[in-house]
Tab-separated table of C-alpha atoms in Angstrom:
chain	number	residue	atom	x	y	z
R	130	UNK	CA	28.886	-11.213	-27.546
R	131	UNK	CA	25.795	-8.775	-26.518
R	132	UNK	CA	24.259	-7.752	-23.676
R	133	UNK	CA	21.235	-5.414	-23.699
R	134	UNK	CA	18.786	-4.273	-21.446
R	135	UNK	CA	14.768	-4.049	-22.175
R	136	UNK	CA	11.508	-3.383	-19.840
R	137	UNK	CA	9.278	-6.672	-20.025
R	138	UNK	CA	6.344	-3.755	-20.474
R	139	UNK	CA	7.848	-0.486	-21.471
R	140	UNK	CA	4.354	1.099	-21.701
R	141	UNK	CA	2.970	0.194	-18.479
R	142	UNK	CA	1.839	2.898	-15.599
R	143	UNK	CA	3.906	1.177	-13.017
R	144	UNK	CA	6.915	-0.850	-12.493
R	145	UNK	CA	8.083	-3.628	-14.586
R	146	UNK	CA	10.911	-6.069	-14.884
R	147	UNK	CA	14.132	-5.625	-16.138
R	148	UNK	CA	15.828	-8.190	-18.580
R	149	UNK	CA	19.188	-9.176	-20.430
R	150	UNK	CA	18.960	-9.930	-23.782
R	151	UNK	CA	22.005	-11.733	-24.445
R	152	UNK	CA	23.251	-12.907	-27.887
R	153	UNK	CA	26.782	-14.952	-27.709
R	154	UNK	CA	28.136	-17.541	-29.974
R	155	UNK	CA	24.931	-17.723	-32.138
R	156	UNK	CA	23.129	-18.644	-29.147
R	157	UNK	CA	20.810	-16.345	-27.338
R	158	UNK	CA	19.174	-15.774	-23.787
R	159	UNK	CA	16.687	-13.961	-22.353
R	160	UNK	CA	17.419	-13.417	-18.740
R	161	UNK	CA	15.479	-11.328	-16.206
R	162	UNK	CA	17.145	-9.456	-13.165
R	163	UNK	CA	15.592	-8.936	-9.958
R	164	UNK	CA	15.513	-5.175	-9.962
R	165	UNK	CA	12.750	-3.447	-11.649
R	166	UNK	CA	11.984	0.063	-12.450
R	167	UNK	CA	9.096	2.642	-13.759
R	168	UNK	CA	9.349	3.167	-17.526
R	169	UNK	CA	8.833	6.654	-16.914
R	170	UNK	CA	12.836	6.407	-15.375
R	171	UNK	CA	13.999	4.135	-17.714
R	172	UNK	CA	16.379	5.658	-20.474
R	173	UNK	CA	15.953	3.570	-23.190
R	174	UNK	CA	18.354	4.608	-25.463
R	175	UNK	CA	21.336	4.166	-22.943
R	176	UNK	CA	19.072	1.086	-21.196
R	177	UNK	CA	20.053	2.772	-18.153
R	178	UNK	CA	18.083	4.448	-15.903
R	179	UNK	CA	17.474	7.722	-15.885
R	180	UNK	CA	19.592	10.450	-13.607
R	181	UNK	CA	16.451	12.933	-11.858
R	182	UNK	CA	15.580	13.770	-8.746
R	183	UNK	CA	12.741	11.904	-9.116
R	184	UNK	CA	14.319	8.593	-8.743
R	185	UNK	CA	17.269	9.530	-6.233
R	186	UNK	CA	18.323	5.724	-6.132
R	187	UNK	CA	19.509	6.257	-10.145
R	188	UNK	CA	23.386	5.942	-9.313
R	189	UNK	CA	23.444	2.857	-7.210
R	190	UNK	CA	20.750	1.224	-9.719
R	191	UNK	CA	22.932	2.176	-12.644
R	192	UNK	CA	25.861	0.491	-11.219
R	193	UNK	CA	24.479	-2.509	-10.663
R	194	UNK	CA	23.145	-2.543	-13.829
R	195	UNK	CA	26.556	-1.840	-15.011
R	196	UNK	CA	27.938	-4.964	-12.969
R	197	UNK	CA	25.952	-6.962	-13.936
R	198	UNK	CA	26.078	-6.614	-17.718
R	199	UNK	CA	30.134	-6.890	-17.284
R	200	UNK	CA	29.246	-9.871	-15.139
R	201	UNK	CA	27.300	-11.638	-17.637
R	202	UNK	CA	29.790	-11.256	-20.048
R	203	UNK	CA	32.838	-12.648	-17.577
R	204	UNK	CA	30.402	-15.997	-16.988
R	205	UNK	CA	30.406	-16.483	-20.442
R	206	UNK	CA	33.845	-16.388	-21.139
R	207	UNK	CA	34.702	-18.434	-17.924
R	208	UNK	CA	32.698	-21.010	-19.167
R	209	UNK	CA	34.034	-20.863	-22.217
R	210	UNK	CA	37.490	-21.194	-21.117
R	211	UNK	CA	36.668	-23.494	-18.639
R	212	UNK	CA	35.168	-26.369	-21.261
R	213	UNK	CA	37.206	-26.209	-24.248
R	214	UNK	CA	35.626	-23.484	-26.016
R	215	UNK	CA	32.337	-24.866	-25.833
R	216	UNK	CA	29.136	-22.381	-24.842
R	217	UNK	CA	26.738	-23.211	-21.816
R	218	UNK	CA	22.988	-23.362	-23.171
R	219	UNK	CA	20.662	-20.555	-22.305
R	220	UNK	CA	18.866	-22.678	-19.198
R	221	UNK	CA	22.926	-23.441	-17.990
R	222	UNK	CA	23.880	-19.530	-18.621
R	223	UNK	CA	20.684	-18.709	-16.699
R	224	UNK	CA	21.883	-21.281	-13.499
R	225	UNK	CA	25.098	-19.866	-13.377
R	226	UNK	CA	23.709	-16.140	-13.497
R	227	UNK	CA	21.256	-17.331	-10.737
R	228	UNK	CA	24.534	-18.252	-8.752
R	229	UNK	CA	26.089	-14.465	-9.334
R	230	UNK	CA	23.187	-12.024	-9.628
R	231	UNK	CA	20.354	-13.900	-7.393
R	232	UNK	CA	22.414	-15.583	-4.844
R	233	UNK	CA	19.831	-15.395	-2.642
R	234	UNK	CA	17.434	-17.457	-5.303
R	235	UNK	CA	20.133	-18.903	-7.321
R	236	UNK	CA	18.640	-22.938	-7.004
R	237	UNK	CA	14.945	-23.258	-7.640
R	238	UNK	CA	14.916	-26.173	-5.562
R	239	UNK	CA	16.124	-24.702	-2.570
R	240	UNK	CA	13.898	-21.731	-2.719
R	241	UNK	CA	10.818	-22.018	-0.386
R	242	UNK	CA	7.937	-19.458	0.600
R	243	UNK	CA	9.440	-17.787	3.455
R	244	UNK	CA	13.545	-18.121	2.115
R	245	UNK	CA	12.308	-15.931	-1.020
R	246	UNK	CA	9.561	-13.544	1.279
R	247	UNK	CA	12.518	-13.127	3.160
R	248	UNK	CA	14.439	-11.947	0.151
R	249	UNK	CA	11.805	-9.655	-0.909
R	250	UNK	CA	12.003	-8.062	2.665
R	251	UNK	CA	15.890	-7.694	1.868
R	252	UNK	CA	15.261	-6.057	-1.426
R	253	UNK	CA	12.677	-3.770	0.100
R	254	UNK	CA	15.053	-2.570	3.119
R	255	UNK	CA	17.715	-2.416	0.507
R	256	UNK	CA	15.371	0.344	-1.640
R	257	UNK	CA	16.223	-2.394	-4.895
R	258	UNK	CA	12.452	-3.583	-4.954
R	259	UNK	CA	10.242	-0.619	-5.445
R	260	UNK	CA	6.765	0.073	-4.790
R	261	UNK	CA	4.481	-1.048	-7.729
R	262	UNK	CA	1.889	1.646	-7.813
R	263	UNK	CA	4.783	4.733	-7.279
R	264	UNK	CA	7.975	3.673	-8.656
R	265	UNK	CA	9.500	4.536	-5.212
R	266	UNK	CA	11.229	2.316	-2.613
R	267	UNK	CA	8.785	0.753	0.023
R	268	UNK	CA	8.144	2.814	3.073
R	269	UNK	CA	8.934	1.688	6.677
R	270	UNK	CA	5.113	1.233	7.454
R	271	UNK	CA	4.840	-1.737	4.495
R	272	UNK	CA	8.241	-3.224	5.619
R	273	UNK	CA	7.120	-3.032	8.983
R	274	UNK	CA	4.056	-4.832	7.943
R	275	UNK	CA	6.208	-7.617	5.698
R	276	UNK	CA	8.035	-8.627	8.864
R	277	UNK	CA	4.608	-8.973	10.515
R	278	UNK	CA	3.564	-11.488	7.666
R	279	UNK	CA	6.469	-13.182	7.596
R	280	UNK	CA	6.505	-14.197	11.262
R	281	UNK	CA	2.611	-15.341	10.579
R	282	UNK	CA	3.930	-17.779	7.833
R	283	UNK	CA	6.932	-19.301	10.035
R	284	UNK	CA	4.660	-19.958	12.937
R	285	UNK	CA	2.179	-21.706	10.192
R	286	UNK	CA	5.102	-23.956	9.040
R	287	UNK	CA	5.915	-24.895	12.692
R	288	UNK	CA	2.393	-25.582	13.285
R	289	UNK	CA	2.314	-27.540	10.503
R	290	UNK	CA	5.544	-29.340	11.188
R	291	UNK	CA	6.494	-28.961	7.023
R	292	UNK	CA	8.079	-26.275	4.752
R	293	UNK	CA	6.208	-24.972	2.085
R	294	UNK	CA	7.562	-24.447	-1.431
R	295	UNK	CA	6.067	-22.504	-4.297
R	296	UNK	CA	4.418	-25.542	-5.856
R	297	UNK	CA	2.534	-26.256	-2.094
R	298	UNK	CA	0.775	-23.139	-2.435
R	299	UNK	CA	-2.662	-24.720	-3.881
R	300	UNK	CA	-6.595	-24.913	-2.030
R	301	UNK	CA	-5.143	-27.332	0.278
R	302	UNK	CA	-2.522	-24.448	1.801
R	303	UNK	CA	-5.319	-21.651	1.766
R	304	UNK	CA	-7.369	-24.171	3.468
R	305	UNK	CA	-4.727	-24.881	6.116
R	306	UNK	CA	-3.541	-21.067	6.350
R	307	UNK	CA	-7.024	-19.537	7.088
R	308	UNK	CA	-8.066	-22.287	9.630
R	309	UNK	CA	-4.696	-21.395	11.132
R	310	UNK	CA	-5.435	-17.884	11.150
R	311	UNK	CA	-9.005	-18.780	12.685
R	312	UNK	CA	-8.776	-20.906	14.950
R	313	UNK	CA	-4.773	-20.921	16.300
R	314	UNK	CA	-4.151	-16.870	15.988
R	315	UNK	CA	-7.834	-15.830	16.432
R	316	UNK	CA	-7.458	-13.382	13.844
R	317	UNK	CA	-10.400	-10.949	12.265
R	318	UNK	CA	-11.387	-11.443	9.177
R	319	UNK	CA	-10.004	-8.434	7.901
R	320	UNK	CA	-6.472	-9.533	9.273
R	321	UNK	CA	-6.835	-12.883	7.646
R	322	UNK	CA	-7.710	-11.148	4.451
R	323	UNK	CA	-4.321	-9.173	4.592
R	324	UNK	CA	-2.202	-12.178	5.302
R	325	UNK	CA	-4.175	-13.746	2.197
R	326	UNK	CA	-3.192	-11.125	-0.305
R	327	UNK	CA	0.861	-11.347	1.183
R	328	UNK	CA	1.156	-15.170	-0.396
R	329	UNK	CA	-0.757	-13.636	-3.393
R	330	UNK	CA	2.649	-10.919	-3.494
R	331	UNK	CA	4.776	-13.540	-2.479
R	332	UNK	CA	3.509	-15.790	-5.661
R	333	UNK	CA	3.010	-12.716	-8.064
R	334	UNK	CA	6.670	-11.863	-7.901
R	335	UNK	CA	7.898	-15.131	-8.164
R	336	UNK	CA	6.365	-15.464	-11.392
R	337	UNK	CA	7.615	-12.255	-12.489
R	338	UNK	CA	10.606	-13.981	-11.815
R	339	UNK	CA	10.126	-17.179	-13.545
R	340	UNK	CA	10.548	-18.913	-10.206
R	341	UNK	CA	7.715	-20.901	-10.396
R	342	UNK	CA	4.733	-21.510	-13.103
R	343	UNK	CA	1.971	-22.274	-10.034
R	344	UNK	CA	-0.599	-19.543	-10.976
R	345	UNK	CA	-3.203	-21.412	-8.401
R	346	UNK	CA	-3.664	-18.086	-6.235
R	347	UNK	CA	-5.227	-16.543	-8.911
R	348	UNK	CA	-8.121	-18.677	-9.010
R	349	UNK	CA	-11.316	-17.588	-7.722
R	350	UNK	CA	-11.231	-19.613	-4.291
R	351	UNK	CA	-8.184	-18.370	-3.314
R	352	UNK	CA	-10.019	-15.332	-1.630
R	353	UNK	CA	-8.676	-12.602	0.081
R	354	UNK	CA	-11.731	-12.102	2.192
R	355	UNK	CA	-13.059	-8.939	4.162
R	356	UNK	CA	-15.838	-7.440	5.411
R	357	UNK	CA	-17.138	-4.537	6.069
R	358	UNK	CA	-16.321	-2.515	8.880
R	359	UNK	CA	-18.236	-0.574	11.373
R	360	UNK	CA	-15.646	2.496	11.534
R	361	UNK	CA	-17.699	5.614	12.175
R	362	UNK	CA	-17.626	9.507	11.176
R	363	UNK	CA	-18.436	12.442	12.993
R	364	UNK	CA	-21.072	15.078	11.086
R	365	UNK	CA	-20.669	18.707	10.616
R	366	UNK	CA	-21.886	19.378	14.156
R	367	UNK	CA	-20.103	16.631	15.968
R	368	UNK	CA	-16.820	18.479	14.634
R	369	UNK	CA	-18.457	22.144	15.301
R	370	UNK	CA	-18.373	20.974	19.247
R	371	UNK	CA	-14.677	19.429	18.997
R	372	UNK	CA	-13.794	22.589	17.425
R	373	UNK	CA	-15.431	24.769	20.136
R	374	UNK	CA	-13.713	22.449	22.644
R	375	UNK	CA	-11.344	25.070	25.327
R	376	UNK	CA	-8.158	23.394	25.505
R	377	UNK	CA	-6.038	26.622	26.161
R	378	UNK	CA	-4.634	25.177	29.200
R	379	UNK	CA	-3.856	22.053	27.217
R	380	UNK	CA	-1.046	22.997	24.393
R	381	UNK	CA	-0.997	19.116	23.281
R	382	UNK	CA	-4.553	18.276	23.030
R	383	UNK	CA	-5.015	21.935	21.294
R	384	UNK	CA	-2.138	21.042	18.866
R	385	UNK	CA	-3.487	17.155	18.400
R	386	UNK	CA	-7.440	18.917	17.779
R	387	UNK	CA	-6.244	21.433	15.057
R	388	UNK	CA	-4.078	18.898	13.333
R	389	UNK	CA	-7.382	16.474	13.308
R	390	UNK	CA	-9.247	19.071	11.961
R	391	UNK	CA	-6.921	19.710	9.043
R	392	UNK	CA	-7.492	16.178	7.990
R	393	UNK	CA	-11.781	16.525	8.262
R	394	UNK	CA	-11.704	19.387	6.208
R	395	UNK	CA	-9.008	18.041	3.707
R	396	UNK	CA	-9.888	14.584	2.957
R	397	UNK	CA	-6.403	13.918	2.946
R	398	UNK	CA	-4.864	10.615	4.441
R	399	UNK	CA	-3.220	11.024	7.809
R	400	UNK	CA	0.145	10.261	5.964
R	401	UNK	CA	-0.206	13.269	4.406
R	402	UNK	CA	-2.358	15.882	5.983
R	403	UNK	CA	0.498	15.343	9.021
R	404	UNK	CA	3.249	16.582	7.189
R	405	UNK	CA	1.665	19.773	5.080
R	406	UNK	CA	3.902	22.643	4.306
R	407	UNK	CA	3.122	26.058	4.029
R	408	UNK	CA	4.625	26.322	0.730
R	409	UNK	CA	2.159	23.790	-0.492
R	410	UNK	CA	-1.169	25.968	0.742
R	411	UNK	CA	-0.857	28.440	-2.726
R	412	UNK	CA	-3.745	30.639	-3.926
R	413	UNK	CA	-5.988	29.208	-1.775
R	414	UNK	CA	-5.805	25.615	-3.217
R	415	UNK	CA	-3.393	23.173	-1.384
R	416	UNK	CA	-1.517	21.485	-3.678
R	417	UNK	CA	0.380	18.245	-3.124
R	418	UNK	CA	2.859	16.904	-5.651
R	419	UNK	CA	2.958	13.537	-4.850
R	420	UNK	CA	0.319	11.762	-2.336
R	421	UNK	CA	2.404	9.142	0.211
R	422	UNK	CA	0.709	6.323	-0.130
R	423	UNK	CA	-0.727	6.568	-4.173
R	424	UNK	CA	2.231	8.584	-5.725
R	425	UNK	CA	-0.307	10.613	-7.123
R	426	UNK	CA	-1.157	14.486	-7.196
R	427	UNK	CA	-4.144	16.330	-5.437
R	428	UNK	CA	-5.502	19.705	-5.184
R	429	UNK	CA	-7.319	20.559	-2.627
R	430	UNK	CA	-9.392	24.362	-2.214
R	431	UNK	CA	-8.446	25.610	1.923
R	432	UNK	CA	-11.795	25.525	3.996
R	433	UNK	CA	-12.758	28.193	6.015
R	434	UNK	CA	-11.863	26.203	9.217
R	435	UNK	CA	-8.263	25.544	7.806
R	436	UNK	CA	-7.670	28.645	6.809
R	437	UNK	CA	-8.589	29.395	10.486
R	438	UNK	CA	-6.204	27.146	12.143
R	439	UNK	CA	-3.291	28.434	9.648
R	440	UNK	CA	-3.883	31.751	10.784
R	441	UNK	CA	-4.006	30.558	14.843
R	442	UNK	CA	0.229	29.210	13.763
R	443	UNK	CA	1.157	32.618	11.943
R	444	UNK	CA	0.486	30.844	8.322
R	445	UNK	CA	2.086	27.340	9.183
R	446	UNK	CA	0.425	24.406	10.020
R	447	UNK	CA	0.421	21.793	13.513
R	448	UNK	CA	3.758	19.391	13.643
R	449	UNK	CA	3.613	16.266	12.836
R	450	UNK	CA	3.147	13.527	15.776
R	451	UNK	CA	3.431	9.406	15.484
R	452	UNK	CA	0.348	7.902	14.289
R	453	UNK	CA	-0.448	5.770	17.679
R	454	UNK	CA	0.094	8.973	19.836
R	455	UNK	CA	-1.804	11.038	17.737
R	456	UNK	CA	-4.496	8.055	17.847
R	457	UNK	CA	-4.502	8.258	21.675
R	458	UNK	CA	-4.745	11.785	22.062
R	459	UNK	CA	-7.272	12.630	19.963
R	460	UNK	CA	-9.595	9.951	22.144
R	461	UNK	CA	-8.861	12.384	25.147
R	462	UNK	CA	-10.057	15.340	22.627
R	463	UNK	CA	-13.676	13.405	21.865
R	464	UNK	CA	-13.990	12.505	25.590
R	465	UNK	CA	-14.037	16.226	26.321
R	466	UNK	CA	-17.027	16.441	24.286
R	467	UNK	CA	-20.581	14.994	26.092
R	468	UNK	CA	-22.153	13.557	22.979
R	469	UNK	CA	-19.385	12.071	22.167
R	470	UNK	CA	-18.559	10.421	25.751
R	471	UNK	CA	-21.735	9.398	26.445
R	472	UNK	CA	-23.005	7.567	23.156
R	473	UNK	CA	-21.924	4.020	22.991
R	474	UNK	CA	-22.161	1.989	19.379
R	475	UNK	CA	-22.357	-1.103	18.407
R	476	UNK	CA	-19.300	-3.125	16.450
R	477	UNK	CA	-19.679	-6.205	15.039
R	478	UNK	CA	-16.917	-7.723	13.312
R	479	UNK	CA	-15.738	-11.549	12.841
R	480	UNK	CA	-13.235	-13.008	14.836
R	481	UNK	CA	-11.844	-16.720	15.122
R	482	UNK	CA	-14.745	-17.659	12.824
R	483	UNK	CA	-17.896	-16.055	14.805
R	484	UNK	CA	-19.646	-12.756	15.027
R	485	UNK	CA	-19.275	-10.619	17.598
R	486	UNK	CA	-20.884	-7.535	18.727
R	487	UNK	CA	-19.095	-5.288	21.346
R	488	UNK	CA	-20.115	-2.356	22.583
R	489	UNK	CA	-17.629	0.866	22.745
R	490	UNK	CA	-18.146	4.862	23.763
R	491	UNK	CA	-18.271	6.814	20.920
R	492	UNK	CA	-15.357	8.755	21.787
R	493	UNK	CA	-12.778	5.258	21.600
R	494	UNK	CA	-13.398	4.844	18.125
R	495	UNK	CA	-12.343	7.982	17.180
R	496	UNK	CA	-8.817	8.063	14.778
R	497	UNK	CA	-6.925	9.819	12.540
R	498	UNK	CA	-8.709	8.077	9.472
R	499	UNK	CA	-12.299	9.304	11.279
R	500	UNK	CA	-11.233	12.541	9.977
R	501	UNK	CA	-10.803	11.223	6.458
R	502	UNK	CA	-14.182	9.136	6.642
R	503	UNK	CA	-16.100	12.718	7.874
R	504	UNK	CA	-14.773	14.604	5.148
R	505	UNK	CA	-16.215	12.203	2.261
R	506	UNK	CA	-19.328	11.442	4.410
R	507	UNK	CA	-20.462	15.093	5.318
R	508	UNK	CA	-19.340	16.208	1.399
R	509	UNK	CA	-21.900	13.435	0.269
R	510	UNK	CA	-24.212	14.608	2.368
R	511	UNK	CA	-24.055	18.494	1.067
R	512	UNK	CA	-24.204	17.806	-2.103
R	513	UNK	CA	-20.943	17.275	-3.423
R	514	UNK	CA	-20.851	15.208	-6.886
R	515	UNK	CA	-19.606	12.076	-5.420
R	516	UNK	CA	-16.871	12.399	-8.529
R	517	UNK	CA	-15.490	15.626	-7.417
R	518	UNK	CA	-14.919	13.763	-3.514
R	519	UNK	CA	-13.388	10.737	-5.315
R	520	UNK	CA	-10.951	13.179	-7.144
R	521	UNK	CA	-9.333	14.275	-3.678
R	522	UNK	CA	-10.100	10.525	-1.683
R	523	UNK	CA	-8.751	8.686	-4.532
R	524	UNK	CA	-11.858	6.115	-4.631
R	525	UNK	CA	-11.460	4.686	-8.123
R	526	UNK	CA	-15.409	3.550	-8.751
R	527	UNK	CA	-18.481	5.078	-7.109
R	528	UNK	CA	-19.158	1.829	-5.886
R	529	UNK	CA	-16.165	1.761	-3.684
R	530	UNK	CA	-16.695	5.642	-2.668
R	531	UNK	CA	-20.224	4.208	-1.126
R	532	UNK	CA	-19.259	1.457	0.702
R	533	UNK	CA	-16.527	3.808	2.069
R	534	UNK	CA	-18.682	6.470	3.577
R	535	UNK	CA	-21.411	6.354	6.759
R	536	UNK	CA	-24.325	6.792	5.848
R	537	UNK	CA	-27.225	5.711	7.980
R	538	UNK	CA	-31.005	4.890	6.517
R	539	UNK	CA	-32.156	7.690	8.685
R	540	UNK	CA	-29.276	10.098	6.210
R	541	UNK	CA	-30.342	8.929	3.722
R	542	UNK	CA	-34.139	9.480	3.926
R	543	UNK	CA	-33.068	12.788	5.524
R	544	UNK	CA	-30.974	13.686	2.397
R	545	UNK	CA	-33.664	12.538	0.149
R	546	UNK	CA	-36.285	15.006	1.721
R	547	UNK	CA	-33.952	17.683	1.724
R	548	UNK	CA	-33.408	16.566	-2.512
R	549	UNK	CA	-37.608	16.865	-3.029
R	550	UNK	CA	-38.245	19.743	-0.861
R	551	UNK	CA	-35.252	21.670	-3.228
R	552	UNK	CA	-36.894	20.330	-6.403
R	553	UNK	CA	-40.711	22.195	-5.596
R	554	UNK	CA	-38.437	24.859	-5.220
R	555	UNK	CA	-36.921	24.909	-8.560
R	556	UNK	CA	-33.707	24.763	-7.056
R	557	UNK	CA	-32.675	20.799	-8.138
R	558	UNK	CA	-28.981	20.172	-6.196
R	559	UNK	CA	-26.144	18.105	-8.140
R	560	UNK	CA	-25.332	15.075	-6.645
């Protein structure tokens, strides 16, 4: 008897599944796990994973890994002890491996949409499902966000007065969802979208897991729809007069203003431009190792302004605050500017089905991710090669980079004059 351990795609850029070959009594099974793991971890020569710093769950992965091989091997002799000798068949060994190693999952039949979205959640708190993109375990915020979805779907089922397995999930159930969504919950339509690509997740992974062979959420109805939204950005000067703001009787607003500013003159997400370190501001280039949210590396050269506000904290940088608070102080920060408190913009955006268009000041629509918006937007506008923006936002095609950024037809004509009247001066700017 056998057991090994291979990657279902050893070469791939992300994470991948985890299988058992297993060769016993001239039979032989291929069995997959419900861990998985980045190939760049995986030790493939001791199908173990691999002990660094950069995957800090290694010892509790390896044991399970460990227990489960010895596992597989103490089924098969059970079984074989059990029945006179005889050998279970590979679709037997993999139900009584279900029972052992997926309890949670062990009888296909039993197994609905929310019983294995629940499991996923499990696996997620438990740091054994990791994130696809990094390799790492899922963050609070995406857990958080899971629960959300999973709440969504149980109300749906009540609603509906019916369970839903994997083979229900067809046109008819996207039908049903979204017009739940709609007209029941009243949801956006960027909302709905998000619920959308969850089943899409919830279906991927169960046929990653051999679960189910319903691939109809890949089909080109099942939509995860959005639209566009009409977040704004604040220019060069807009930020000039937030900048110039006096809050010196005002230690939080101060603090909430500079930490805003780090993030308009950094591009950085606010996941990451809240918790920069000194030690990662080197050589005037600040250099981060591993983005939160991508997993992914960026260097970044230290404007003038944030060079500024370092040297206002003695060469460190603003504390970190919550997300929402830091939302809902930097509102009273734009209210202390005029332009900002007085100009009111339209939003239109889809809800329950229909347009709408509401009205807002300016200075309410300003968040953390405004500062991340302003940064691509007023680079476009300078002149910036849109390639050297994407490099720090992360935008993959300069399609997506565009739709990202505000830019109004007024800009844009603007930034075209500004293009011809540098061209009759022999002085032709890269954009």
């Amino acid at each position: 008897m056998q057991v090994s351990y291979y990657l279902k795609r050893p070469n791939d850029d992300k994470p991948t599944a985890i299988f058992a070959h297993i060769w016993y009594g001239g039979k032989e099974c291929k069995y997959y796990l419900p861990d998985s793991i980045h190939p760049k971890h995986w030790n493939r020569k001791a199908q173990l994973t691999r002990e660094t710093k950069d995957f800090k769950e290694y010892p509790e992965f390896n044991a399970r890994l460990t227990r489960w091989k010895a596992e597989i091997k103490s089924v098969i002799r059970k079984y074989s002890n059990d029945n006179d000798n005889l050998l279970p068949e590979p679709d037997e060994l993999k139900k009584l491996l279900d029972a052992i190693i997926k309890p949670n999952i062990a009888k296909k039949t039993d197994v609905t949409l929310v019983s294995f979205f629940k499991d996923i959640i499990k696996r997620s708190e438990e740091g054994t499902r990791l994130h696809p993109r990094t390799g790492k375990p899922i963050s609070a915020g995406t857990i958080k966000f899971y629960k959300q979805s999973l709440g969504r779907l149980e109300t749906f089922q009540d609603h509906k007065k019916r369970t839903y397995r994997f083979e229900d999930v067809d046109m008819s159930f996207y039908s049903d969802y979204t017009e739940y969504l709609t007209k029941v919950l009243k949801f956006a339509a960027n909302t709905i979208g998000k619920q959308v690509q969850t089943v899409k997740l919830i279906m991927n992974e169960a046929n990653e897991m051999q679960l189910t062979t319903n691939t109809l959420h890949k089909g080109k109805r099942f939509l995860s729809i959005s639209e566009e939204t009409d977040s704004i950005y604040l220019n060069e000067n807009k930020l000039q007069l937030i900048n110039g703001v006096d809050l010196s009787d005002n230690p939080r607003l101060d603090h909430v203003r500079d930490l805003f500013l780090i993030g308009c003159y950094t591009g950085l997400r606010f996941s990451d431009f809240s918790i920069l370190k000194p030690e990662q501001v080197k050589d005037g280039f600040i250099e981060i190792a591993q983005q939160v949210k991508t997993g992914k590396p960026v260097i970044i050269p230290v404007h003038s302004e944030v060079a500024a506000i370092m040297e206002k904290y003695d060469g460190a940088l603003p504390k970190s605050l919550s997300n929402q608070k830091m939302n809902d102080y930097i509102k009273e920060v734009a209210k202390e500017v005029d332009h900002l408190l007085e100009t009111e913009v339209s939003v239109t955006y889809t809800k329950a089905g229909k347009k709408k268009t509401e009205r807002y000041i300016k200075a309410d629509l300003v968040t953390t991710h405004t500062a991340r918006r302003s940064f691509a937007t007023n680079e476009y506008l300078a002149g910036t090669p849109t390639l050297t923006i994407m490099a720090i936002t992360g935008h993959k095609t300069e399609k997506a980079f565009l739709k990202y950024i505000r830019v109004t037809p007024s800009e844009h004509a603007k930034h075209l004059s500004e293009i011809w009247a540098k061209r009759a001066e022999g002085k032709q700017p890269t954009v």
